[in-house]
XYZ file of C-alpha atoms in Angstrom:
644
model
C 0.000 0.000 0.000
C 1.258 3.444 -0.895
C 1.195 5.783 2.093
C -0.184 9.286 1.779
C 1.880 12.402 2.488
C 0.509 12.605 6.033
C 1.766 9.116 6.735
C 5.237 9.991 5.433
C 5.595 13.443 7.003
C 3.655 12.953 10.216
C 6.097 10.830 12.210
C 8.944 13.328 11.787
C 6.978 16.445 12.668
C 7.542 16.350 16.481
C 11.261 15.613 16.055
C 11.749 18.423 13.552
C 9.544 20.957 15.337
C 11.170 20.485 18.737
C 14.681 20.389 17.282
C 14.064 23.748 15.623
C 12.208 25.212 18.605
C 14.932 24.320 21.103
C 17.681 25.464 18.755
C 16.002 28.858 18.415
C 16.034 29.153 22.194
C 19.755 28.362 22.276
C 20.248 30.996 19.565
C 18.462 33.517 21.803
C 20.664 32.484 24.726
C 23.828 32.989 22.671
C 22.627 36.399 21.560
C 21.830 37.547 25.099
C 24.837 35.946 26.835
C 27.577 36.331 24.226
C 26.227 39.024 21.920
C 26.551 36.452 19.113
C 23.889 36.723 16.370
C 25.588 34.216 14.021
C 22.961 31.624 13.050
C 25.483 29.427 11.238
C 27.377 28.905 14.496
C 24.089 28.060 16.200
C 23.281 25.417 13.593
C 26.779 23.957 13.661
C 27.439 24.077 17.419
C 24.050 23.881 19.142
C 21.620 22.065 16.804
C 23.324 18.643 17.214
C 22.670 18.598 20.952
C 19.026 19.538 20.484
C 18.653 16.766 17.890
C 20.183 14.300 20.349
C 17.686 15.322 23.031
C 14.586 14.947 20.879
C 15.917 11.711 19.355
C 16.310 10.327 22.866
C 12.667 11.170 23.504
C 11.690 9.277 20.340
C 13.783 6.253 21.256
C 13.010 5.963 24.956
C 9.547 7.413 25.622
C 7.324 4.382 25.193
C 4.355 6.115 26.837
C 3.375 9.777 27.094
C 5.816 10.797 24.378
C 4.083 14.165 23.941
C 4.506 14.874 27.662
C 8.180 13.869 27.406
C 8.668 16.423 24.616
C 6.976 19.077 26.728
C 9.122 18.365 29.777
C 12.273 18.403 27.639
C 11.269 21.813 26.323
C 10.657 23.014 29.889
C 14.029 21.672 31.090
C 16.044 23.280 28.287
C 14.138 26.560 28.645
C 14.833 26.690 32.384
C 18.548 25.918 31.956
C 18.964 28.584 29.274
C 16.980 31.170 31.233
C 19.102 30.623 34.346
C 22.259 30.734 32.264
C 21.388 34.001 30.555
C 20.419 35.749 33.805
C 23.639 34.493 35.379
C 25.674 35.727 32.394
C 24.174 39.188 32.722
C 25.769 39.477 36.160
C 28.951 37.443 35.712
C 29.705 37.791 32.005
C 29.745 34.035 31.380
C 27.352 31.098 31.187
C 27.367 29.061 34.409
C 28.820 25.572 34.619
C 27.860 22.636 36.796
C 30.341 23.956 39.359
C 27.861 26.764 39.932
C 25.467 24.269 41.524
C 27.794 24.250 44.535
C 26.922 27.900 45.064
C 23.139 27.488 44.839
C 22.858 27.907 48.612
C 23.894 31.545 48.257
C 20.870 32.474 46.128
C 18.469 33.088 49.028
C 20.674 35.851 50.413
C 20.784 37.739 47.119
C 17.357 37.002 45.638
C 16.643 40.712 45.201
C 19.795 40.975 43.099
C 18.449 38.266 40.806
C 15.191 40.174 40.309
C 17.224 43.210 39.220
C 18.730 41.192 36.384
C 15.467 40.138 34.742
C 14.676 41.611 31.331
C 11.578 41.425 29.058
C 13.575 39.397 26.502
C 13.919 36.617 29.065
C 10.199 35.904 28.741
C 10.841 34.528 25.257
C 12.309 31.366 26.773
C 8.868 30.530 28.151
C 6.706 32.028 25.395
C 5.931 28.649 23.782
C 5.432 26.656 26.981
C 1.697 27.392 27.470
C 0.993 26.234 23.910
C 3.245 23.178 24.222
C 1.605 22.029 27.440
C -1.873 22.777 26.048
C -0.970 20.552 23.096
C 0.269 17.864 25.488
C -2.986 18.074 27.450
C -5.086 17.774 24.298
C -3.133 14.677 23.286
C -3.295 12.991 26.683
C -3.887 9.273 26.265
C -3.193 9.258 22.522
C 0.429 8.184 22.924
C -0.529 5.253 25.122
C -3.217 4.264 22.656
C -0.807 4.366 19.716
C 1.657 2.165 21.619
C -1.092 -0.426 22.054
C -2.060 -0.225 18.379
C -0.806 -2.387 15.529
C 2.745 -2.189 14.170
C 1.496 -0.295 11.148
C -0.228 2.291 13.334
C 2.906 2.525 15.437
C 5.033 3.170 12.333
C 2.804 6.050 11.445
C 2.882 7.427 15.031
C 6.681 7.722 15.296
C 9.687 7.689 12.903
C 11.407 4.373 12.193
C 13.822 3.643 15.028
C 16.656 3.019 12.534
C 16.241 6.491 11.073
C 16.052 8.127 14.499
C 19.162 6.254 15.663
C 21.049 7.263 12.512
C 20.132 10.938 12.942
C 21.182 10.748 16.582
C 24.521 9.147 15.643
C 25.348 11.912 13.164
C 24.430 14.595 15.695
C 26.479 12.786 18.330
C 29.520 12.733 16.046
C 29.269 16.496 15.444
C 28.924 17.130 19.189
C 31.834 14.812 20.026
C 34.056 16.651 17.547
C 33.454 19.979 19.254
C 33.865 18.372 22.667
C 37.290 16.957 21.785
C 38.356 20.326 20.386
C 37.124 22.017 23.575
C 39.042 19.586 25.782
C 42.182 20.295 23.746
C 41.855 24.080 23.977
C 44.513 26.123 25.736
C 43.532 27.692 29.084
C 43.228 31.074 27.343
C 40.944 29.670 24.632
C 38.969 27.651 27.167
C 37.610 30.914 28.526
C 35.592 31.186 25.309
C 34.583 27.542 24.962
C 30.882 28.412 25.253
C 31.098 30.842 22.356
C 33.503 28.825 20.211
C 32.432 25.217 20.883
C 28.880 25.493 22.156
C 27.010 26.075 25.387
C 26.576 22.338 26.050
C 30.206 21.524 25.304
C 31.157 24.143 27.892
C 29.313 22.210 30.604
C 31.534 19.176 30.101
C 34.798 21.023 29.510
C 34.329 23.140 32.639
C 34.053 20.113 34.923
C 36.598 17.900 33.142
C 39.622 17.206 35.399
C 43.003 18.464 34.221
C 44.088 14.827 33.804
C 41.293 14.242 31.267
C 42.188 17.387 29.333
C 45.845 16.336 29.370
C 44.845 12.933 27.971
C 43.189 14.695 25.047
C 46.349 16.723 24.475
C 45.457 20.043 26.147
C 48.455 22.313 26.872
C 49.737 22.888 30.404
C 47.091 23.473 33.042
C 46.807 23.486 36.819
C 48.136 20.284 38.376
C 46.214 17.190 37.297
C 47.217 15.389 40.477
C 47.186 16.625 44.061
C 50.724 17.806 44.850
C 52.590 16.175 47.694
C 53.035 18.918 50.347
C 56.457 17.494 51.246
C 57.542 17.783 47.613
C 56.578 21.460 47.243
C 59.625 23.720 47.281
C 58.223 26.997 48.642
C 61.442 28.920 48.008
C 61.468 27.761 44.392
C 57.800 28.757 44.052
C 58.568 32.253 45.317
C 61.335 32.589 42.764
C 59.063 31.337 39.986
C 56.448 33.915 40.981
C 59.087 36.660 40.789
C 60.246 35.467 37.360
C 56.721 35.272 35.951
C 55.974 38.760 37.259
C 59.381 39.940 35.972
C 59.725 41.691 39.301
C 62.895 42.932 40.933
C 64.320 41.075 43.901
C 62.959 42.614 47.129
C 65.180 44.525 49.510
C 66.028 42.831 52.831
C 63.259 43.462 55.403
C 65.433 45.766 57.517
C 66.235 47.983 54.503
C 62.655 48.557 53.353
C 60.886 51.872 53.526
C 58.530 52.179 56.516
C 59.576 48.757 57.799
C 58.034 48.253 61.239
C 56.783 51.846 61.442
C 53.460 50.584 62.881
C 54.941 47.820 65.026
C 52.697 47.058 67.984
C 49.894 49.256 66.631
C 46.353 48.002 66.235
C 45.404 47.149 62.647
C 41.894 47.624 61.252
C 41.193 46.549 57.668
C 37.808 47.755 56.409
C 36.674 45.803 53.355
C 33.960 48.107 52.050
C 31.047 46.474 50.271
C 30.651 47.574 46.616
C 32.876 50.639 47.113
C 34.215 51.775 43.737
C 36.753 54.411 42.887
C 34.116 56.284 40.885
C 32.590 57.789 44.063
C 35.757 58.867 45.918
C 36.314 62.614 45.761
C 33.231 62.935 43.542
C 30.414 65.405 44.129
C 26.819 65.417 42.929
C 24.980 68.723 43.017
C 27.802 70.097 45.166
C 27.585 67.271 47.737
C 30.437 64.878 48.486
C 29.401 61.257 48.133
C 32.084 59.983 50.527
C 33.003 62.989 52.730
C 34.331 60.864 55.590
C 36.519 58.678 53.414
C 37.755 61.838 51.692
C 38.690 63.252 55.115
C 40.637 60.089 55.964
C 42.480 60.328 52.640
C 43.707 63.778 53.663
C 45.468 62.051 56.580
C 46.606 58.937 54.709
C 48.159 57.541 51.545
C 45.592 57.029 48.806
C 46.076 54.583 45.920
C 43.450 55.598 43.338
C 44.572 52.988 40.794
C 43.759 49.885 42.793
C 41.915 46.945 41.240
C 39.640 44.182 42.499
C 40.484 40.535 41.773
C 37.458 38.630 43.077
C 36.339 35.317 41.597
C 33.223 33.130 42.008
C 33.220 33.738 45.782
C 32.709 37.489 45.370
C 33.338 39.247 48.714
C 34.533 36.066 50.424
C 37.213 35.889 47.743
C 38.161 39.496 48.496
C 38.583 38.541 52.165
C 40.808 35.628 51.168
C 42.920 37.646 48.707
C 43.390 40.612 51.053
C 44.335 38.414 54.006
C 46.767 36.141 52.145
C 48.221 37.806 49.043
C 47.047 34.878 46.890
C 44.624 34.955 43.978
C 41.081 33.701 43.424
C 40.116 30.517 41.588
C 38.587 30.201 38.142
C 35.679 27.895 38.928
C 35.019 27.875 42.674
C 34.951 30.126 45.704
C 38.148 29.603 47.687
C 36.088 29.408 50.886
C 34.229 26.414 49.458
C 37.130 24.664 47.725
C 39.834 25.163 50.368
C 38.045 26.033 53.576
C 39.385 22.794 55.058
C 43.039 23.866 54.623
C 45.500 25.678 56.821
C 45.838 28.852 54.765
C 49.037 30.829 55.335
C 48.339 34.510 55.665
C 48.216 37.651 57.718
C 45.700 36.676 60.466
C 47.807 33.665 61.447
C 51.012 35.703 61.394
C 49.434 38.463 63.469
C 48.336 35.914 66.072
C 51.891 34.592 66.207
C 53.023 38.177 66.865
C 50.707 38.425 69.881
C 47.661 40.031 68.248
C 44.023 39.053 68.654
C 42.944 38.248 65.083
C 39.237 39.050 64.739
C 36.856 39.350 61.808
C 33.420 41.013 61.680
C 30.456 40.649 59.295
C 26.776 41.215 60.131
C 25.466 38.480 57.820
C 25.536 34.830 58.849
C 28.997 33.257 58.694
C 27.560 30.263 56.834
C 27.172 32.583 53.813
C 29.982 31.584 51.422
C 31.206 28.981 53.914
C 32.888 31.596 56.092
C 32.498 29.301 59.100
C 35.329 27.319 57.488
C 37.183 30.179 55.784
C 37.809 32.189 58.954
C 39.515 29.435 60.958
C 41.359 28.390 57.786
C 42.831 31.910 57.610
C 43.808 31.753 61.264
C 41.354 34.162 62.864
C 40.842 33.701 66.600
C 37.165 34.483 66.396
C 34.508 35.709 64.001
C 31.543 37.941 64.836
C 28.460 37.533 62.636
C 24.725 38.135 62.996
C 24.708 35.853 66.029
C 26.717 38.530 67.843
C 25.160 41.660 66.313
C 21.543 40.534 66.446
C 18.864 41.438 63.920
C 18.825 45.162 64.617
C 18.377 47.860 61.957
C 18.475 45.324 59.138
C 19.172 46.801 55.706
C 19.180 44.336 52.840
C 20.769 41.063 53.960
C 21.944 42.050 57.428
C 22.190 44.623 60.230
C 23.369 48.050 59.123
C 26.924 49.392 59.147
C 25.904 51.518 62.152
C 25.293 48.309 64.100
C 28.465 46.771 62.664
C 30.839 49.586 63.619
C 29.255 49.966 67.061
C 29.957 46.294 67.746
C 33.458 46.475 66.258
C 34.309 49.441 68.494
C 33.032 47.664 71.593
C 35.046 44.491 70.925
C 38.247 46.372 70.091
C 37.940 48.551 73.182
C 37.509 45.439 75.339
C 40.729 43.942 73.978
C 42.578 47.220 74.385
C 41.473 47.352 78.026
C 43.051 43.918 78.445
C 46.300 45.205 76.952
C 46.088 43.128 73.765
C 46.767 44.554 70.270
C 44.063 43.811 67.697
C 44.090 42.820 64.047
C 40.504 43.355 62.861
C 39.105 42.542 59.431
C 35.793 44.406 59.116
C 33.439 43.641 56.244
C 30.688 46.226 55.694
C 27.268 45.277 54.348
C 24.870 48.240 54.032
C 26.068 49.030 50.503
C 25.228 45.570 49.154
C 23.419 45.325 45.812
C 20.537 46.097 45.121
C 21.177 49.093 47.428
C 17.861 48.859 49.252
C 18.505 51.675 51.678
C 15.125 52.832 53.033
C 14.223 56.228 51.471
C 13.902 57.811 54.918
C 17.665 57.234 55.318
C 18.538 58.984 52.051
C 20.607 62.100 52.700
C 21.767 63.229 49.261
C 19.717 65.604 47.125
C 20.362 64.549 43.550
C 19.247 66.019 40.203
C 16.048 64.786 38.592
C 18.021 62.787 36.007
C 19.118 60.393 38.765
C 15.598 59.706 40.014
C 14.582 56.046 39.875
C 17.964 54.838 38.589
C 20.375 52.295 40.055
C 22.927 55.131 40.124
C 20.722 57.075 42.555
C 20.263 54.057 44.816
C 23.984 53.324 44.729
C 24.972 56.892 45.600
C 22.463 57.117 48.450
C 23.564 53.764 49.855
C 27.275 54.579 49.500
C 26.791 57.967 51.172
C 24.955 56.360 54.096
C 27.666 53.702 54.495
C 30.280 56.468 54.470
C 28.424 58.255 57.273
C 28.578 55.096 59.424
C 32.297 54.767 58.695
C 32.831 58.407 59.662
C 31.143 57.832 63.017
C 33.474 54.871 63.583
C 36.569 57.006 62.883
C 35.280 59.698 65.251
C 34.867 57.098 67.988
C 38.448 55.936 67.421
C 39.559 59.531 67.884
C 37.467 60.040 71.050
C 38.886 56.925 72.671
C 42.459 57.771 71.680
C 42.780 54.720 69.429
C 43.056 56.660 66.174
C 46.697 57.597 66.769
C 47.474 54.034 67.810
C 45.865 52.264 64.847
C 46.905 51.419 61.290
C 43.721 51.827 59.219
C 43.295 50.258 55.781
C 40.148 50.793 53.700
C 39.642 48.959 50.412
C 36.626 48.185 48.229
C 35.789 44.538 47.671
C 34.388 44.809 44.137
C 32.285 46.841 41.722
C 29.008 48.497 42.616
C 27.737 49.630 39.233
C 27.542 46.807 36.687
C 27.714 48.022 33.048
C 25.844 44.968 31.738
C 22.789 45.745 33.847
C 22.681 49.525 33.322
C 20.583 51.257 30.685
C 21.873 54.066 28.479
C 20.653 56.815 30.796
C 22.392 55.217 33.791
C 25.618 54.749 31.852
C 25.447 58.423 30.864
C 25.179 59.423 34.535
C 28.248 57.327 35.366
C 30.104 58.928 32.477
C 29.171 62.363 33.788
C 30.624 61.474 37.190
C 33.838 60.059 35.718
C 34.480 62.473 32.901
C 34.800 59.613 30.416
C 32.797 56.609 29.253
C 32.168 54.135 32.068
C 33.543 50.735 31.100
C 35.045 47.473 32.286
C 38.318 49.014 33.469
C 36.400 51.479 35.657
C 34.307 48.665 37.067
C 37.453 46.907 38.310
C 38.740 50.041 40.053
C 38.324 50.179 43.842
C 39.791 52.690 46.320
C 42.619 51.828 48.701
C 43.437 54.082 51.655
C 46.238 53.359 54.158
C 46.443 55.591 57.208
C 49.714 55.044 59.139
C 50.074 56.568 62.619
C 52.889 59.082 62.732
C 53.355 59.188 58.954
C 52.382 62.308 57.038
C 49.166 61.920 55.098
C 47.575 63.619 52.145
C 49.705 61.541 49.757
C 48.226 60.308 46.466
C 50.257 57.406 45.061
C 49.233 56.820 41.450
C 51.096 53.532 41.084
C 48.968 50.492 40.278
C 47.849 48.420 43.275
C 45.824 45.245 43.784
C 44.084 43.322 46.520
C 46.968 40.815 46.615
C 49.218 43.677 47.776
C 47.444 44.338 51.076
C 48.853 41.485 53.185
C 52.550 42.024 52.301
C 52.135 45.790 52.712
C 50.625 45.495 56.203
C 53.212 42.872 57.170
C 56.038 45.300 56.337
C 54.412 48.184 58.224
C 53.899 46.201 61.425
C 57.154 44.271 61.122
C 55.626 40.799 60.810
C 57.700 38.234 58.816
C 56.089 37.458 55.472
C 58.929 36.766 53.022
C 58.851 33.020 53.697
C 55.335 32.694 52.235
C 54.323 32.375 48.601
C 52.756 35.764 47.898
C 51.511 37.011 44.542
C 51.392 40.692 45.497
C 53.984 43.231 46.573
C 54.630 45.683 49.400
C 53.210 48.907 47.974
C 55.736 51.078 49.824
C 58.615 48.998 48.411
C 57.345 48.011 44.954
C 59.208 45.449 42.871
C 56.993 45.316 39.769
C 53.238 44.994 39.311
C 51.625 42.101 37.460
C 48.424 40.340 38.501
C 45.416 38.643 36.991
C 41.638 38.977 37.177
C 39.524 35.838 36.789
C 35.949 34.686 36.457
C 34.254 38.031 35.802
C 36.646 38.353 32.886
C 38.157 35.610 30.800
C 41.320 33.819 31.838
C 44.272 35.815 30.553
C 42.964 39.171 31.777
C 45.860 40.950 33.465
C 46.984 44.295 34.860
C 50.565 45.524 35.142
C 52.238 48.842 35.892
C 51.045 50.308 32.605
C 48.020 48.585 31.098
C 44.820 46.716 31.805
C 44.170 43.955 29.291
C 40.602 42.643 29.478
C 39.521 39.487 27.700
C 35.829 38.644 27.598
C 33.128 37.694 25.156
C 32.525 41.259 24.048
C 35.924 42.921 24.375
C 38.376 40.111 23.876
C 41.409 42.210 23.026
C 40.745 45.510 24.763
C 43.603 47.315 26.503
C 43.375 50.368 28.742
C 45.847 52.656 30.412
C 46.141 51.441 34.017
C 46.043 55.009 35.377
C 43.618 56.889 33.126
C 41.635 53.754 32.224
C 41.255 55.035 28.693
C 41.707 52.725 25.670
C 45.232 52.232 24.362
C 46.816 50.224 21.563
C 49.279 47.565 22.670
C 51.581 45.329 20.644
C 49.981 41.914 20.072
C 53.148 40.026 20.943
C 53.386 41.798 24.288
C 49.786 40.876 25.083
C 50.248 37.234 24.113
C 53.387 36.939 26.228
C 51.669 38.492 29.253
C 48.566 36.303 28.842
C 50.758 33.205 28.856
C 52.622 34.367 31.968
C 49.501 35.321 33.906
C 47.948 31.906 33.250
C 51.122 30.223 34.512
C 51.035 32.453 37.580
C 47.406 31.590 38.307
C 48.045 27.886 37.823
C 50.965 28.151 40.249
C 48.652 29.753 42.817
C 46.214 26.834 42.474
C 49.001 24.271 42.845
C 50.180 26.040 45.989
C 46.669 26.014 47.438
C 46.294 22.344 46.576
C 49.542 21.528 48.371
C 48.515 23.132 51.665
C 47.839 20.762 54.582
C 44.385 20.054 55.939
C 43.499 21.647 59.253
């Protein structure tokens, strides 16, 4: 019997329709996440995986095949939606490693809502129709499975054809997967764009040993290093060579060596504090008047840059307290919270200090309950100490924080014990939900209703709390007996999430277009008792520089540790990397900022003015190779550290 056209075409309709439908959704995801409108790449890189999925439905769904198609559509839509929202904040599609961080979502759910855009609704636009179709066909799949072989042939494509289509798609996917596993670390940063979103998921979680088996170039250690086999002195020399830094002067010959010996040390890690607000006025009002006043009595490093990774502020705490860098895939607090991390808190304790850390959120956030003892702090103070008073956003306000910090420090001083205090502020946390009754700035109408307005109001309020803390230090006589360091943890204004009007306001504040280099810039202020202030040091600084700088000022030994920063008062040569928020290979040295990401892969900026510059390609390639080696060395060092 000759079959009619319906009998020939009908069985393939679901397979074709859902393959196309899901591929269009991946195309939308690539456009929103990578800015890639190339449909040929979508067909070549993403269509094979979608064909594999729908072919699996055809081959395995004996009953309720229509429902299986609908659930597959829902699953893919949800994954792509989550990935695109995540990419808007982090500049990259998430990997399976990100599932380890899912517990942090509750604390920043308002941030997630800020990232939603109307275009994101397109991922779910077809779902009501798909599920309505599934409902209308309920029971028909089961009936067709009970029907004759001929009826079954008409209901679904021949299994041999489906298997053959799946095999071809699988071969295309496997080809891209092998190429992705063989990519260099620098190219691997773009595996989602170049090899496909689904290939990225496998490449990101593949162990270094697997990549090495496929012929990938040098990567972080495939095997756990033997701590007894790690030559720390050789590592320090390798770090110096990769940075092309000068050999450091002997400790006793260094400028300001031990000038703050025996003094209290307070390090304020200021939430979302960017360089854009320091010294800036809006409608004649200073945004950070109290920080500006401290700068007049301190050394200010306006060209300091954040280096956080997946752990965000917890990474900043780790970097600042150790002089080591962040990881590419995981928060250090999660990956290495079980280690004995060498760093400043432990060294300060050995020098007779009480090493304390303060944060008004819960210490379980970002696994700080493990990070703090790993760093060597004596004690941490979180919301359990501060109580749920004057909550703003995700924790008690900076007023509550600094009041508690002052009380604890004063108690230790009364007992005759010097204090090393790491203080993490919280009021200025995104989405800057400072209650309007606490707003103190009067801003022009153009700012009304924008994220810039909320950020400025929140930053100004946080600065007021910090100013009250400094005044209390002065009243109690501690100001002249305390080394004070203030540094921002990371960006506050995110270019990817700002509209044109908001970007224009940021440009007005800066005097030039607000971009990625500006986003990385955070202020660093170091106030040294007895040392003349009002100094602006325009040399490039980084978060990895804080620990060795403080160690020199207080006279604590630090040269025997593997440190990736430098003492800012005795510089040997600047060279450091930025990971996660920008692609591997992003680096900053004494002269330039080289940012690699999906949109600005080869951009270079002056490290002081942060304006675009042209740099020789060979110089960039050489530096990218060295920074990757340096970051891999940092990971090997972390891996070699003993368990607590």
